[in-house]
CSV table of C-alpha atoms (C1' of nucleotides) in Angstrom, one decimal:
chain,number,residue,atom,x,y,z
A,140,UNK,CA,121.6,-2.4,69.9
A,141,UNK,CA,125.2,-2.9,68.8
A,142,UNK,CA,123.7,-4.3,65.5
A,143,UNK,CA,121.8,-1.0,65.0
A,144,UNK,CA,124.9,1.1,65.5
A,145,UNK,CA,126.9,-1.1,63.2
A,146,UNK,CA,124.3,-0.8,60.4
A,147,UNK,CA,124.2,2.9,60.7
A,148,UNK,CA,128.0,3.1,60.5
A,149,UNK,CA,128.0,1.0,57.5
A,150,UNK,CA,126.1,3.7,55.6
A,151,UNK,CA,128.5,6.4,56.5
A,152,UNK,CA,132.0,7.1,55.2
A,153,UNK,CA,133.3,8.6,52.0
A,154,UNK,CA,131.6,7.5,48.9
A,155,UNK,CA,132.8,7.6,45.3
A,156,UNK,CA,131.3,10.4,43.2
A,157,UNK,CA,131.4,11.2,39.5
A,158,UNK,CA,133.2,14.5,38.6
A,159,UNK,CA,130.2,16.2,37.1
A,160,UNK,CA,128.0,19.1,38.2
A,161,UNK,CA,126.4,18.7,41.5
A,162,UNK,CA,122.9,19.4,40.9
A,163,UNK,CA,121.5,19.7,44.5
A,164,UNK,CA,122.2,23.2,45.6
A,165,UNK,CA,122.9,22.6,49.3
A,166,UNK,CA,125.3,19.8,48.4
A,167,UNK,CA,127.1,22.1,45.9
A,168,UNK,CA,127.7,24.7,48.6
A,169,UNK,CA,129.1,22.2,51.0
A,170,UNK,CA,131.3,20.7,48.4
A,171,UNK,CA,132.5,23.9,47.2
A,172,UNK,CA,133.3,25.0,50.7
A,173,UNK,CA,135.3,21.8,51.6
A,174,UNK,CA,137.1,21.6,48.2
A,175,UNK,CA,138.1,25.2,48.1
A,176,UNK,CA,139.7,24.8,51.4
A,177,UNK,CA,141.4,21.8,50.3
A,178,UNK,CA,142.6,23.4,47.1
A,179,UNK,CA,144.0,26.4,49.1
A,180,UNK,CA,145.7,24.0,51.5
A,181,UNK,CA,147.3,22.1,48.6
A,182,UNK,CA,148.5,25.4,47.0
A,183,UNK,CA,150.0,26.5,50.3
A,184,UNK,CA,151.9,23.2,50.7
A,185,UNK,CA,153.2,23.4,47.2
A,186,UNK,CA,154.3,27.0,47.8
A,187,UNK,CA,156.1,25.9,51.0
A,188,UNK,CA,157.7,22.6,49.8
A,189,UNK,CA,159.0,23.9,46.5
A,190,UNK,CA,159.4,27.6,47.4
A,191,UNK,CA,157.4,28.8,44.5
A,192,UNK,CA,154.6,31.4,44.1
A,193,UNK,CA,150.9,31.0,43.3
A,194,UNK,CA,148.2,33.4,42.5
A,195,UNK,CA,144.6,32.1,42.2
A,196,UNK,CA,141.2,33.4,41.7
A,197,UNK,CA,138.1,31.3,42.4
A,198,UNK,CA,134.6,32.3,41.7
A,199,UNK,CA,132.0,30.8,44.1
A,200,UNK,CA,128.6,29.4,43.1
A,201,UNK,CA,127.2,32.8,44.5
A,202,UNK,CA,129.7,34.7,42.2
A,203,UNK,CA,131.8,35.9,45.0
A,204,UNK,CA,135.5,35.8,44.4
A,205,UNK,CA,137.9,34.0,46.6
A,206,UNK,CA,141.7,34.6,46.1
A,207,UNK,CA,144.8,33.0,47.1
A,208,UNK,CA,148.4,34.1,46.7
A,209,UNK,CA,151.9,33.8,48.0
A,210,UNK,CA,154.5,36.5,48.6
A,211,UNK,CA,156.8,37.6,46.0
A,212,UNK,CA,154.5,37.0,43.1
A,213,UNK,CA,155.0,40.4,41.8
A,214,UNK,CA,158.7,40.1,42.0
A,215,UNK,CA,158.8,36.9,40.1
A,216,UNK,CA,156.5,38.3,37.4
A,217,UNK,CA,158.6,41.4,37.2
A,218,UNK,CA,161.7,39.4,36.7
A,219,UNK,CA,160.0,37.3,34.1
A,220,UNK,CA,158.9,40.3,32.1
A,221,UNK,CA,162.2,42.0,32.2
A,222,UNK,CA,163.9,38.9,30.8
A,223,UNK,CA,165.9,37.7,33.8
A,224,UNK,CA,164.5,34.2,33.4
A,225,UNK,CA,166.4,31.5,31.5
A,226,UNK,CA,164.6,31.1,28.3
A,227,UNK,CA,163.8,33.2,25.3
A,228,UNK,CA,165.9,36.1,26.2
A,229,UNK,CA,165.3,37.6,22.8
A,230,UNK,CA,161.6,37.5,23.1
A,231,UNK,CA,161.7,38.7,26.7
A,232,UNK,CA,163.7,41.7,25.6
A,233,UNK,CA,161.2,42.5,23.0
A,234,UNK,CA,158.4,42.2,25.5
A,235,UNK,CA,160.3,44.4,27.8
A,236,UNK,CA,160.5,47.2,25.2
A,237,UNK,CA,156.8,46.8,24.4
A,238,UNK,CA,156.2,47.2,28.0
A,239,UNK,CA,158.2,50.3,28.3
A,240,UNK,CA,156.7,52.0,25.4
A,241,UNK,CA,153.2,51.0,26.8
A,242,UNK,CA,154.3,52.5,30.1
A,243,UNK,CA,155.1,55.8,28.5
A,244,UNK,CA,152.0,56.2,26.6
A,245,UNK,CA,149.8,55.2,29.5
A,246,UNK,CA,151.4,57.2,32.2
A,247,UNK,CA,148.9,59.9,32.4
A,248,UNK,CA,145.7,57.8,32.4
A,249,UNK,CA,147.3,55.6,35.0
A,250,UNK,CA,147.7,58.6,37.2
A,251,UNK,CA,144.0,59.2,37.0
A,252,UNK,CA,143.4,55.5,37.9
A,253,UNK,CA,145.9,56.0,40.8
A,254,UNK,CA,143.9,58.9,42.0
A,255,UNK,CA,140.7,56.9,42.0
A,256,UNK,CA,142.4,54.2,43.9
A,257,UNK,CA,143.5,56.6,46.4
A,258,UNK,CA,139.8,57.8,46.9
A,259,UNK,CA,138.8,54.4,47.4
A,260,UNK,CA,141.5,53.7,50.0
A,261,UNK,CA,140.3,56.8,52.0
A,262,UNK,CA,136.9,55.3,52.3
A,263,UNK,CA,138.1,51.9,53.1
A,264,UNK,CA,141.0,52.6,55.3
A,265,UNK,CA,139.2,51.7,58.5
A,266,UNK,CA,138.2,48.3,57.3
A,267,UNK,CA,141.6,47.1,56.4
A,268,UNK,CA,143.8,44.6,58.2
A,269,UNK,CA,147.6,44.7,58.6
A,270,UNK,CA,149.8,42.6,56.4
A,271,UNK,CA,153.3,41.4,56.0
A,272,UNK,CA,154.0,41.4,52.3
A,273,UNK,CA,151.5,39.0,51.0
A,274,UNK,CA,150.3,40.8,47.9
A,275,UNK,CA,146.7,39.5,48.2
A,276,UNK,CA,146.5,41.0,51.5
A,277,UNK,CA,148.0,44.4,50.5
A,278,UNK,CA,145.8,47.4,50.7
A,279,UNK,CA,145.0,49.1,47.4
A,280,UNK,CA,147.5,52.0,47.9
A,281,UNK,CA,150.3,49.5,48.0
A,282,UNK,CA,149.5,48.4,44.6
A,283,UNK,CA,150.8,51.2,42.4
A,284,UNK,CA,150.3,51.4,38.6
A,285,UNK,CA,153.6,50.0,37.9
A,286,UNK,CA,152.6,46.8,39.6
A,287,UNK,CA,149.2,46.9,37.8
A,288,UNK,CA,151.0,47.0,34.5
A,289,UNK,CA,153.5,44.4,35.5
A,290,UNK,CA,150.6,42.1,36.2
A,291,UNK,CA,148.8,43.0,33.1
A,292,UNK,CA,151.9,42.5,31.0
A,293,UNK,CA,152.6,39.1,32.8
A,294,UNK,CA,149.2,37.9,31.8
A,295,UNK,CA,150.0,38.8,28.2
A,296,UNK,CA,153.3,37.2,28.6
A,297,UNK,CA,152.3,33.9,30.2
A,298,UNK,CA,149.4,33.6,27.7
A,299,UNK,CA,152.0,34.0,25.0
A,300,UNK,CA,153.9,31.1,26.5
A,301,UNK,CA,150.7,29.0,26.6
A,302,UNK,CA,150.0,29.6,22.9
A,303,UNK,CA,153.4,28.0,22.1
A,304,UNK,CA,153.6,24.3,21.9
A,305,UNK,CA,155.7,23.7,25.0
A,306,UNK,CA,153.0,25.0,27.3
A,307,UNK,CA,151.7,23.0,30.2
A,308,UNK,CA,148.0,22.5,30.7
A,309,UNK,CA,145.6,20.4,32.6
A,310,UNK,CA,145.1,17.3,30.6
A,311,UNK,CA,142.9,15.7,33.2
A,312,UNK,CA,140.1,18.0,32.0
A,313,UNK,CA,138.8,15.0,30.1
A,314,UNK,CA,138.9,12.7,33.1
B,120,UNK,CA,164.8,-14.6,47.8
B,121,UNK,CA,161.2,-13.9,48.8
B,122,UNK,CA,162.7,-12.5,51.9
B,123,UNK,CA,164.8,-10.0,50.0
B,124,UNK,CA,161.8,-8.9,47.8
B,125,UNK,CA,159.8,-8.4,51.1
B,126,UNK,CA,162.5,-6.4,52.6
B,127,UNK,CA,162.7,-4.2,49.6
B,128,UNK,CA,159.0,-3.6,49.5
B,129,UNK,CA,159.0,-2.7,53.2
B,130,UNK,CA,161.1,0.3,52.3
B,131,UNK,CA,158.7,1.6,49.6
B,132,UNK,CA,155.4,3.3,49.9
B,133,UNK,CA,154.3,6.8,50.8
B,134,UNK,CA,156.0,8.4,53.9
B,135,UNK,CA,155.0,11.3,56.0
B,136,UNK,CA,156.8,14.5,55.2
B,137,UNK,CA,156.8,17.9,57.0
B,138,UNK,CA,155.4,20.9,55.0
B,139,UNK,CA,158.7,22.7,54.8
B,140,UNK,CA,161.0,23.6,52.0
B,141,UNK,CA,162.4,20.6,50.2
B,142,UNK,CA,166.2,21.1,50.1
B,143,UNK,CA,167.3,18.4,47.8
B,144,UNK,CA,166.8,19.9,44.3
B,145,UNK,CA,166.0,16.7,42.5
B,146,UNK,CA,163.3,15.9,45.0
B,147,UNK,CA,161.9,19.3,44.9
B,148,UNK,CA,161.5,19.2,41.0
B,149,UNK,CA,159.6,15.8,41.4
B,150,UNK,CA,157.5,16.9,44.2
B,151,UNK,CA,156.7,20.2,42.3
B,152,UNK,CA,155.7,18.2,39.2
B,153,UNK,CA,153.5,15.8,41.0
B,154,UNK,CA,151.8,18.4,43.2
B,155,UNK,CA,151.2,20.8,40.5
B,156,UNK,CA,149.4,18.1,38.6
B,157,UNK,CA,147.5,17.2,41.6
B,158,UNK,CA,146.6,20.9,42.2
B,159,UNK,CA,145.4,21.4,38.7
B,160,UNK,CA,143.3,18.2,38.9
B,161,UNK,CA,141.6,19.3,42.0
B,162,UNK,CA,141.0,22.7,40.5
B,163,UNK,CA,139.4,21.1,37.6
B,164,UNK,CA,137.2,18.9,39.7
B,165,UNK,CA,136.1,21.9,41.7
B,166,UNK,CA,135.2,23.7,38.5
B,167,UNK,CA,133.2,20.9,37.2
B,168,UNK,CA,131.5,19.8,40.5
B,169,UNK,CA,130.5,23.3,41.5
B,170,UNK,CA,130.2,25.0,38.1
B,171,UNK,CA,132.6,27.8,39.1
B,172,UNK,CA,135.6,29.4,37.4
B,173,UNK,CA,139.3,29.4,38.5
B,174,UNK,CA,142.2,31.2,37.2
B,175,UNK,CA,145.6,30.3,38.6
B,176,UNK,CA,149.4,31.1,37.9
B,177,UNK,CA,152.1,29.0,39.4
B,178,UNK,CA,155.7,29.9,39.1
B,179,UNK,CA,158.0,26.9,39.0
B,180,UNK,CA,161.3,26.4,40.9
B,181,UNK,CA,162.9,27.3,37.6
B,182,UNK,CA,160.8,30.5,37.4
B,183,UNK,CA,158.7,29.3,34.5
B,184,UNK,CA,154.9,30.0,34.7
B,185,UNK,CA,152.4,27.4,34.7
B,186,UNK,CA,148.8,28.5,34.3
B,187,UNK,CA,145.5,27.0,34.8
B,188,UNK,CA,141.9,28.3,34.0
B,189,UNK,CA,138.5,27.4,33.3
B,190,UNK,CA,136.1,28.6,30.6
B,191,UNK,CA,134.2,31.8,31.2
B,192,UNK,CA,136.5,33.3,33.6
B,193,UNK,CA,136.6,36.4,31.4
B,194,UNK,CA,132.8,36.6,31.3
B,195,UNK,CA,132.4,36.1,35.1
B,196,UNK,CA,135.1,38.9,35.7
B,197,UNK,CA,133.4,41.2,33.2
B,198,UNK,CA,129.9,40.7,34.8
B,199,UNK,CA,131.6,41.3,38.1
B,200,UNK,CA,133.2,44.5,37.0
B,201,UNK,CA,130.0,45.8,35.4
B,202,UNK,CA,128.1,45.3,38.6
B,203,UNK,CA,125.8,42.4,37.7
B,204,UNK,CA,126.7,40.6,40.8
B,205,UNK,CA,124.7,40.7,43.9
B,206,UNK,CA,126.7,42.8,46.3
B,207,UNK,CA,128.1,46.3,46.3
B,208,UNK,CA,126.2,47.7,43.3
B,209,UNK,CA,127.2,51.2,44.0
B,210,UNK,CA,130.9,50.5,44.1
B,211,UNK,CA,130.7,48.3,41.1
B,212,UNK,CA,129.1,51.1,39.2
B,213,UNK,CA,131.8,53.4,40.1
B,214,UNK,CA,134.4,50.9,39.1
B,215,UNK,CA,132.6,50.5,35.8
B,216,UNK,CA,132.8,54.2,35.0
B,217,UNK,CA,136.5,54.2,36.0
B,218,UNK,CA,136.9,51.3,33.7
B,219,UNK,CA,135.2,53.0,30.9
B,220,UNK,CA,137.2,56.2,31.3
B,221,UNK,CA,140.3,54.2,31.4
B,222,UNK,CA,139.2,52.4,28.3
B,223,UNK,CA,138.8,55.6,26.3
B,224,UNK,CA,142.1,57.1,27.3
B,225,UNK,CA,144.1,54.0,26.6
B,226,UNK,CA,142.5,53.1,23.3
B,227,UNK,CA,145.3,54.2,21.1
B,228,UNK,CA,148.2,52.6,23.0
B,229,UNK,CA,146.3,49.4,23.3
B,230,UNK,CA,146.0,49.4,19.5
B,231,UNK,CA,149.8,49.5,19.4
B,232,UNK,CA,150.0,46.6,21.8
B,233,UNK,CA,147.4,44.8,19.7
B,234,UNK,CA,149.6,45.3,16.6
B,235,UNK,CA,152.6,43.8,18.5
B,236,UNK,CA,150.5,40.8,19.4
B,237,UNK,CA,149.6,40.3,15.9
B,238,UNK,CA,153.2,40.4,15.0
B,239,UNK,CA,153.9,37.7,17.5
B,240,UNK,CA,151.1,35.7,16.3
B,241,UNK,CA,152.6,35.6,12.9
B,242,UNK,CA,155.7,34.2,14.1
B,243,UNK,CA,154.0,31.6,16.3
B,244,UNK,CA,151.1,30.5,14.3
B,245,UNK,CA,152.6,27.3,13.2
B,246,UNK,CA,153.4,26.2,16.8
B,247,UNK,CA,149.9,26.5,18.1
B,248,UNK,CA,147.2,24.0,19.0
B,249,UNK,CA,143.5,24.2,18.5
B,250,UNK,CA,141.4,25.1,21.3
B,251,UNK,CA,137.7,25.2,22.2
B,252,UNK,CA,137.2,28.2,24.4
B,253,UNK,CA,139.4,27.8,27.4
B,254,UNK,CA,141.1,31.1,27.7
B,255,UNK,CA,144.3,29.7,29.0
B,256,UNK,CA,144.4,27.7,25.9
B,257,UNK,CA,143.5,30.5,23.5
B,258,UNK,CA,146.0,31.8,21.0
B,259,UNK,CA,147.2,35.3,21.5
B,260,UNK,CA,145.1,36.8,18.7
B,261,UNK,CA,141.9,35.6,20.5
B,262,UNK,CA,142.8,37.7,23.4
B,263,UNK,CA,141.9,41.3,22.4
B,264,UNK,CA,142.7,44.4,24.3
B,265,UNK,CA,139.3,44.5,25.8
B,266,UNK,CA,139.9,41.3,27.4
B,267,UNK,CA,143.3,42.2,28.7
B,268,UNK,CA,141.6,45.3,30.3
B,269,UNK,CA,139.0,43.3,31.8
B,270,UNK,CA,141.5,41.0,33.4
B,271,UNK,CA,143.6,44.0,34.5
B,272,UNK,CA,140.7,45.7,36.0
B,273,UNK,CA,139.5,42.5,37.6
B,274,UNK,CA,142.8,42.1,39.3
B,275,UNK,CA,142.2,45.7,40.7
B,276,UNK,CA,138.7,44.9,41.7
B,277,UNK,CA,139.4,41.6,43.4
B,278,UNK,CA,142.3,43.2,45.3
B,279,UNK,CA,140.0,45.9,46.4
B,280,UNK,CA,137.6,43.2,47.7
B,281,UNK,CA,140.5,41.5,49.4
B,282,UNK,CA,141.5,44.8,51.2
B,283,UNK,CA,138.1,44.8,52.8
B,284,UNK,CA,137.4,43.0,56.0
B,285,UNK,CA,135.1,40.4,54.6
B,286,UNK,CA,137.6,38.9,52.3
B,287,UNK,CA,138.5,35.1,52.6
B,288,UNK,CA,142.1,34.1,52.7
B,289,UNK,CA,144.2,31.0,53.4
B,290,UNK,CA,144.3,30.6,57.1
B,291,UNK,CA,146.0,27.3,56.7
B,292,UNK,CA,149.2,29.2,55.9
B,293,UNK,CA,150.2,28.8,59.5
B,294,UNK,CA,149.7,25.1,59.6
C,217,DG,C1',127.5,28.1,56.7
C,218,DC,C1',131.0,25.3,60.6
C,219,DC,C1',132.4,21.2,63.4
C,220,DG,C1',132.8,16.3,64.3
C,221,DC,C1',132.5,11.5,62.8
C,222,DT,C1',133.5,7.3,59.9
C,223,DA,C1',134.8,4.8,56.1
C,224,DT,C1',136.7,5.0,51.9
C,225,DA,C1',138.5,7.2,47.6
C,226,DT,C1',142.6,9.6,46.3
C,227,DA,C1',147.0,11.6,46.3
C,228,DT,C1',151.6,10.9,46.8
C,229,DA,C1',156.7,9.6,48.7
C,230,DA,C1',160.3,6.7,47.5
C,231,DG,C1',162.6,4.3,44.2
C,232,DG,C1',163.4,2.1,39.7
C,233,DC,C1',163.1,2.3,34.3
D,14,DT,C1',160.3,15.0,32.6
D,15,DG,C1',156.8,10.4,32.1
D,16,DC,C1',155.3,6.1,33.6
D,17,DC,C1',155.5,2.0,36.8
D,18,DT,C1',154.9,0.0,41.8
D,19,DT,C1',153.8,-0.3,46.8
D,20,DA,C1',152.4,1.4,51.2
D,21,DT,C1',150.5,4.9,53.4
D,22,DA,C1',149.1,9.8,54.4
D,23,DT,C1',145.4,12.7,53.3
D,24,DA,C1',141.1,14.5,51.5
D,25,DT,C1',136.4,14.2,51.6
D,26,DA,C1',131.2,12.2,51.0
D,27,DG,C1',127.4,11.7,53.7
D,28,DC,C1',125.3,12.4,57.9
D,29,DG,C1',124.2,14.7,62.7
D,30,DG,C1',124.5,18.6,65.3
DNA sequence: GCCGCTATATATAAGGC
DNA sequence: TGCCTTATATATAGCGG
């Protein structure tokens, strides 16, 4: 009997897998669930340990979206856009002026968008949860058009950085 | 002598740490570097294993931005915005119409932005690397205003989802 | 889908170059 | 930062509820 138990145990435990698409759908869902949790946990740890901000969007196998974020992301991005970071002050200033011009020209349309958001908020207010400053947990009406623009411009800005030779990127993609 | 070596070895190896802000700056930088790489690797593995898309922005202790993304993020988000996903067709349609209205009204200003991007590209062309479709690796001129809008609207959209009660969020933040 | 279990693969802290 | 090493903490595959 001890023998039977031991033999069963020998077949359990973590096994090595290749990093390639999991074909069996049920396994894929389980793996996704476990690893997404692990990824979010790692992100949280990095945020806490190093006092940094992270924003992340993950699409699921079922095309749902999962999101992760740490507080103050907006502020960091805003500072970045407005050139208060250490590098490329000239370029940042330029971006800043583009941003402001963009801001003027879009003001009216953004008001329309703002109105639409308010409408959505009205119909969703009852389903919301309270929050303490995590932007990913904010309700829609707390995200004004300025913030939207900041984020949009930050995407533009960080992609510009990526396009330069000093960018960091995941080399392990070929592993 | 063997003794000395053994004693030195006893003091090496991984040690348990609490998940709280690393105060010593030099350590923080090393930890950030290692863990950011680990996080990107995990993200890559999740993308490959489960055939999903991930977009991520990480601010560094020095306020630099690191980004990670998998191919097709734009497409997934676009599909999502245009209501081709399984849930909330009605709402997605509504978003879609907002998006299109927004698109019309902003067209001209976006052209200006596009021009500015082109200028930037001209000055940066020599510093770029080749790419094969990873949006985080694209050069600026490959990201047109439509894509910018898609991303911007996707931010809006996924935040709307997050504001609803069914959203998923990192519970481990309290760990 | 989540929880628990085990055995093992991986990530990584510390320290040095 | 990047790249070693070692020893150990953690993440997680496969299986059963």
